[in-house]
Every structure is written in C-alpha cells, then in structure tokens.
XYZ file of C-alpha atoms in Angstrom:
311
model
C 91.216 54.687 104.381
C 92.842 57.929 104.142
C 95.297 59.145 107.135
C 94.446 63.032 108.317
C 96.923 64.330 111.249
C 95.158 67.525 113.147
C 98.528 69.611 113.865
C 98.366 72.047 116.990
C 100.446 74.068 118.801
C 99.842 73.938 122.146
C 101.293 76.844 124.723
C 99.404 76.776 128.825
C 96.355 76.034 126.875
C 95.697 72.294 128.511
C 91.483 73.232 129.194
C 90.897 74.689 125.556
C 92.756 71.452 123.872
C 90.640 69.483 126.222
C 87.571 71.163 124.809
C 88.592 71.224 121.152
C 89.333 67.535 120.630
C 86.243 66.452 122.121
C 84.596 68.885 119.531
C 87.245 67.265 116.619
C 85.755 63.548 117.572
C 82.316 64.796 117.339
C 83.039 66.258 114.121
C 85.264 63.252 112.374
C 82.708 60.644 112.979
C 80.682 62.539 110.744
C 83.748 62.166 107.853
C 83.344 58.744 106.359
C 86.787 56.807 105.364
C 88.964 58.498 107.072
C 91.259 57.754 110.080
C 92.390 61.418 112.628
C 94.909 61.587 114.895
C 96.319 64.418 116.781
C 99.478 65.473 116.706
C 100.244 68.388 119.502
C 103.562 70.312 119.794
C 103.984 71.511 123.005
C 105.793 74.542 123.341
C 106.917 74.845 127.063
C 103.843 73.798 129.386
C 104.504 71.606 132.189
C 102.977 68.678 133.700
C 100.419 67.967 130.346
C 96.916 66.395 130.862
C 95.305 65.701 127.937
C 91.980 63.668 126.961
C 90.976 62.865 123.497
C 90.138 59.385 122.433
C 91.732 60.063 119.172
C 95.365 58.328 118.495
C 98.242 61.083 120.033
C 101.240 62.465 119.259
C 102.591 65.061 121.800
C 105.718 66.330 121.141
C 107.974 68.658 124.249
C 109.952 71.081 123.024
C 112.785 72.481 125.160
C 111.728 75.789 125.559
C 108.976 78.159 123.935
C 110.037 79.513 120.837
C 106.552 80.413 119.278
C 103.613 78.707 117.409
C 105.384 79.678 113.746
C 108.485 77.890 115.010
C 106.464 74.782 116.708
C 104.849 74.527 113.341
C 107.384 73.980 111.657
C 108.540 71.609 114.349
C 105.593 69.213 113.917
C 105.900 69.761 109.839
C 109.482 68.156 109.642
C 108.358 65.561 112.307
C 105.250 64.261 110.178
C 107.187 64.452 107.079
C 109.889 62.291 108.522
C 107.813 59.895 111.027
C 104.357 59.530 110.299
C 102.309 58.000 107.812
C 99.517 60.519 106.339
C 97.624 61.726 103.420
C 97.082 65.296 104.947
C 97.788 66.998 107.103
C 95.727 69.917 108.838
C 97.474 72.645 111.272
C 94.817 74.253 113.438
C 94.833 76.535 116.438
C 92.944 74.614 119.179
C 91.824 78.098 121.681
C 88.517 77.361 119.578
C 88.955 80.232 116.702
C 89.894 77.413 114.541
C 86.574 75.632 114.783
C 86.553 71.840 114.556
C 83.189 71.777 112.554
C 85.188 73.378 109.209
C 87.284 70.494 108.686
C 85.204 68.875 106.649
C 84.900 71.413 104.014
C 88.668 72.029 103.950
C 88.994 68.243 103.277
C 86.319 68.906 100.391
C 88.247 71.381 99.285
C 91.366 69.294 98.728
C 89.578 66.659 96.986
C 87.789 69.031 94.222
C 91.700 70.095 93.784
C 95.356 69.268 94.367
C 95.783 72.122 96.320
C 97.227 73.666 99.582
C 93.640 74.245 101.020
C 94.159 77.892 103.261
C 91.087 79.451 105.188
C 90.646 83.258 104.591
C 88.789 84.892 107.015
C 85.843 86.063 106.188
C 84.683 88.226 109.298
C 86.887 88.860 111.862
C 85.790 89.021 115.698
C 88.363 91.684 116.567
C 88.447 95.170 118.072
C 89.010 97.954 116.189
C 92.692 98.635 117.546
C 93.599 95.300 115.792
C 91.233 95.094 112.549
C 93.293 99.191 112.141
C 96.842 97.197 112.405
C 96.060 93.847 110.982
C 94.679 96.149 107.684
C 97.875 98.437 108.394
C 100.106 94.901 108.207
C 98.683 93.438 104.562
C 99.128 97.005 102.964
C 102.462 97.836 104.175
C 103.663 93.450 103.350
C 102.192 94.777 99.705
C 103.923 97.866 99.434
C 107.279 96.167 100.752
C 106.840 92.665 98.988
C 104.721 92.648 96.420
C 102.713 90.221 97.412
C 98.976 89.741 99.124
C 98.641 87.653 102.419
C 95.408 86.760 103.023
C 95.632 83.674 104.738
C 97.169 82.652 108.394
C 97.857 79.157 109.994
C 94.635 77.383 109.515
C 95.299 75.170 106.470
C 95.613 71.732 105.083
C 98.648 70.372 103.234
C 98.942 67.266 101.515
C 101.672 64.478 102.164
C 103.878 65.854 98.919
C 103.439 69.245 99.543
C 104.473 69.042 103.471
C 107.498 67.280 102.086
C 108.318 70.786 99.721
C 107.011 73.015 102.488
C 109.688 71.526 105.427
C 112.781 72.238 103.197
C 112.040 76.090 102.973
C 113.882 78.051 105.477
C 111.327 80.610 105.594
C 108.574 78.484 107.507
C 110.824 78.650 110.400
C 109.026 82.245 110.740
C 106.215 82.654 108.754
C 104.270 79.577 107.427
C 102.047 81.478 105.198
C 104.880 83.482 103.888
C 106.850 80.750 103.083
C 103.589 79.218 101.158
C 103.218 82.277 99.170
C 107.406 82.452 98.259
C 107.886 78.532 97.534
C 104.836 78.871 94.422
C 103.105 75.743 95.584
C 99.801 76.254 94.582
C 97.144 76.985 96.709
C 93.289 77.521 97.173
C 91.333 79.153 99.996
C 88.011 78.458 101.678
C 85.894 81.479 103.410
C 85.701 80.503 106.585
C 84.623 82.670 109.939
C 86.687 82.280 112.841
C 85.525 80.831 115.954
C 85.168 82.188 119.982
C 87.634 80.995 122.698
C 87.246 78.264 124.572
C 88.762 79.246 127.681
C 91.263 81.497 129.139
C 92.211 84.599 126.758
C 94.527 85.368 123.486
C 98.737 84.655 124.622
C 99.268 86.927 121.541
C 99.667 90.818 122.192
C 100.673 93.816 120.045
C 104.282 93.006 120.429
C 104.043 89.160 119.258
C 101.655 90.680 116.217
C 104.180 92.988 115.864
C 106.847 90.347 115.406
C 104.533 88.043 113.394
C 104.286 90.641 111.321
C 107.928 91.215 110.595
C 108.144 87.716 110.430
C 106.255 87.101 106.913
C 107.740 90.511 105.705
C 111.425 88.632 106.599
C 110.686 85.867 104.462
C 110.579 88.270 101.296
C 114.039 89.832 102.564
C 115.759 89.848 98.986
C 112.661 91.541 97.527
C 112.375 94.048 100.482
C 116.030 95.046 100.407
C 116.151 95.890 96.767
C 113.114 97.792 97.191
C 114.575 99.945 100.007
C 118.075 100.404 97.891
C 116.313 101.368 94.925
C 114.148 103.683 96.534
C 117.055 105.511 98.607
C 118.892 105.543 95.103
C 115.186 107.360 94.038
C 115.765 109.321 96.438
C 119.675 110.262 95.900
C 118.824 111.188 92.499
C 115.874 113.247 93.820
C 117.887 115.284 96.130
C 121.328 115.758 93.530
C 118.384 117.280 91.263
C 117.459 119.548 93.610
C 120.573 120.799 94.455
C 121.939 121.605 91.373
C 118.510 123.913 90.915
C 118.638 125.470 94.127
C 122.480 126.201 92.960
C 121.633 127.522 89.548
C 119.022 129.892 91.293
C 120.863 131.136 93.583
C 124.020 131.805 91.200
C 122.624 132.564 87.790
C 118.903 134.337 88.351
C 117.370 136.856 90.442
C 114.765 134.431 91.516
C 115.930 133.666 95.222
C 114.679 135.159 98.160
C 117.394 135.861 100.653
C 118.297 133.175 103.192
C 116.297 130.398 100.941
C 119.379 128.407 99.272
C 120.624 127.883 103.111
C 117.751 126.530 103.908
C 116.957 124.389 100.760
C 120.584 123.347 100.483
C 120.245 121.829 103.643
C 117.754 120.229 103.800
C 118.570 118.222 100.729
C 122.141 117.890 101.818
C 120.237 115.867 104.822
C 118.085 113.886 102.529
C 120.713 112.925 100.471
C 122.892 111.490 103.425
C 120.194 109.792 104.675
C 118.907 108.335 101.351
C 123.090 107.048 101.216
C 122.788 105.568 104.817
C 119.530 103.842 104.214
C 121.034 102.260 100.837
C 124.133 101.253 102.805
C 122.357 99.808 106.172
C 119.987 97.832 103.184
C 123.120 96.462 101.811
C 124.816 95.078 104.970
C 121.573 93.910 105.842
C 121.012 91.595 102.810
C 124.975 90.957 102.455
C 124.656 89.817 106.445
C 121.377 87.834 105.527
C 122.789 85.825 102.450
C 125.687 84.878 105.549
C 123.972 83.341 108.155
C 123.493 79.520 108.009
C 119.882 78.841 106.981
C 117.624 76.576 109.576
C 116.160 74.087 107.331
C 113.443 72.883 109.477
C 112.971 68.925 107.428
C 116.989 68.841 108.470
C 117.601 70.770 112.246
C 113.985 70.148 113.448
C 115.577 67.812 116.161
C 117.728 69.830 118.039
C 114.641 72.088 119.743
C 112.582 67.952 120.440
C 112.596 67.197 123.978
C 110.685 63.869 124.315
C 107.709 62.421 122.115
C 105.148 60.310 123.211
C 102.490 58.298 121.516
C 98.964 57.283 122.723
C 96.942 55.403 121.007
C 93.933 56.460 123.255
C 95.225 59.704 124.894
C-alpha cells in the first residue's frame, strides 16, 4: 500500500483545516491502495483543535516565519522521520481543493515527475491578476526563467530528499524547483473558494513572495544588473565623446545644448557605476552569508511534535 502525507501549513486557520480534512477523507476513500495522513505545520496559533480521523502529525513552530519557510520545515521533517511514497503540500483555506488529489496522484504514476498544479483560471480581482502578471514578466526579464506554478504540488520520496538540501526552498519552493533541474510536470487545475475567514496574505507578503523566488536566482539577477549598468556605462562614454566632438569640432550645436547633454550623461554614467558597484557587494555579501540548509537546521525553528493516530 503506498504511503501519501497531505503537507499544510497552518497559520489562525483552525475552522478551514477543520473543513478541509473532512473534505480530504471524503475524497481518499475514493483512492484505492493507498494509506493518507496529515502532516500540519503550525506556524504560531495557539491552543490547536483539530478533527480529522486521518493519522496526524502537527508540528509547533516557535514563532511565525511564513508558509514558504514552514514548508520547508515539514519537507526536512518527512524526509528525516516519516515513512512515505509522496508527499503532497496543499494550502488547506479551501483554494487547494481536496477533490484534485487524485489526478495529481495520476499524474505521478503516468511519470516520474514532480507533479505541480498551474492554474488555470484564477478567482482574483483585477488589482492582483495586474501584479501577479506584473510578477512572472519582470521574474523573466530578471531570471530567465518562467514560473508558472505555486505551492500546490506533489513530490516523491527521492525527490523531497534532493529538494530539502537546496537552500533556496527556505524562500521560494517553486523557485528552488525550477533552479535544482528536477524534472517536473504540471496538471491544469482551477483553484478553489475559501472555506472560512479571509486571505492572511496582502500586497506586502505578495510583495515579499515575490522577491522571494526572484532571490533564489540571485547569481543570475546580479550579473544581469552589472552587465546592464556596464550597457549602460558604455552607452553614456559614447555619448559623451559625441556631444564633445559637436560641440568642439562642428557648427552643429545649438547654444546651451552640450551643458545640458553633458550632464545628463555625466548622471547616467555615475549611476550606471553605482548600480554595478551596489550589484557587486550585493552578490559578494550573498556568496558570505552561511546558507540555511533546511534537511540540516530544520530543527532549531521545531517547538514540539505530536502524533495522533486518530486526531
């Protein structure tokens, strides 16, 4: 019988978990030879109450550090503690819906595969559907790379084992998909309504979400930035030595114009040499800092754990 753990972070969200894992049990007594069990970080709530008739896991973290971070958490936990063939991280407010876990099981048998779920509507207001498309072009632009995908995936016992031992995840979990080349496949899936309550995330945590999966590409961002200010050094030496040569050797200029040019590219050439410098020290103090291997340091942010086999 194969072993599926249903990952979720969990922050003041007791009444929607309540409502999702009843909808989970309904939904994995349909799924024939396999055995589900929840495993639930929780990420600062107090005084827990839980019902699910599945076998639990519920980890307490000392403080809220963010789902991306409690991910990561409950990763390097499974990896090290519990016996599974996959593992499936889902959101449990209800936008993650319960009845979709069949087909991303599906999915991972037809191939050996991270399975991800790409959105294919999304139930959003316009403010957010303008910044979320504002996010993937400007990660593009900056990276390289397309992001397409979000939390809502599957991940099989050898590839969770990989996935905890990238730094990056500690951030961004897609991201760190997408940099560590572990193939992956994705299943079109609409996301669900809320159970209860209403979104904890806001612009600012989208905002830092964002930065978060553009940080995990920091080496490719950084020599972006440096070659473009170099571009733009170039660009602006050019230009001066024209504006110079006009000025001194033709009757071209109008009065008053080489001022005005000169400066101006005298001010886009310092700050073309400032942005290449602050790009430097940024990497330079980036390759410094001790990385936060999350299969190796997941401990020190653990609290308690406790296991029901009947929560």
């Amino acid at each position: 019988m194969l072993q599926t753990i249903i990952l979720c972070p969990l922050y003041q969200d007791e009444a929607s978990f309540n409502i999702f894992a009843a909808e989970v049990e309904k939904e994995v007594a349909k799924i024939p030879r396999n055995h589900f069990s929840f495993l639930v970080i929780n990420d600062g709530t107090d005084n827990l109450r839980l019902s699910t008739m599945l076998p639990l896991t519920l980890m307490h973290l000392h403080r809220n550090g963010g789902h991306q971070k409690a991910i990561a958490i409950g990763l390097a936990y499974a990896h090290q503690h519990l016996n599974f063939d996959h593992i499936i991280i889902m959101d449990c407010d209800g936008e993650d819906k319960p009845e979709d876990i069949s087909q991303l099981l599906s999915a991972a048998k037809a191939a050996d595969t991270i399975v991800v779920a790409q959105r294919a509507g999304r139930d959003k207001g316009k403010s957010f559907k303008m910044f979320y498309y504002l996010y993937k072009q400007i990660f593009f632009l900056l990276t390289g790379k397309r992001i397409a995908f979000g939390n809502f995936l599957l991940l099989s016992k050898k590839q969770t084992e990989k996935i905890v031992h990238y730094s990056e995840m500690w951030n961004h979990l897609a991201g760190a998909i997408i940099k560590s080349k572990l193939p992956y496949s994705s299943v079109n899936l609409s996301r669900g309504k809320r159970y209860a309550d209403y979104s904890k995330m806001n612009f600012t945590t989208l905002l830092l979400h964002a930065l978060g999966a553009i940080g995990v590409f920091i080496e490719v961002v950084a020599s972006r930035l440096l070659i473009f200010s170099f571009f733009m050094v170039f660009i602006s030496v050019v230009a001066i030595l024209i504006i110079l040569f006009i000025k001194l050797f033709t009757t071209l200029g109008i009065p008053g114009w080489a001022t005005t040019a000169l400066s101006s590219m005298i001010i886009v050439l310092l700050q073309s040499f400032l942005l290449s410098l602050f790009t430097l020290f940024l990497y330079l103090s980036f390759q410094g800092q001790r990385k936060f291997i999350p299969a190796l340091h997941y401990e020190d942010y653990v609290r308690t754990i406790e296991t029901f086999n009947h929560g």
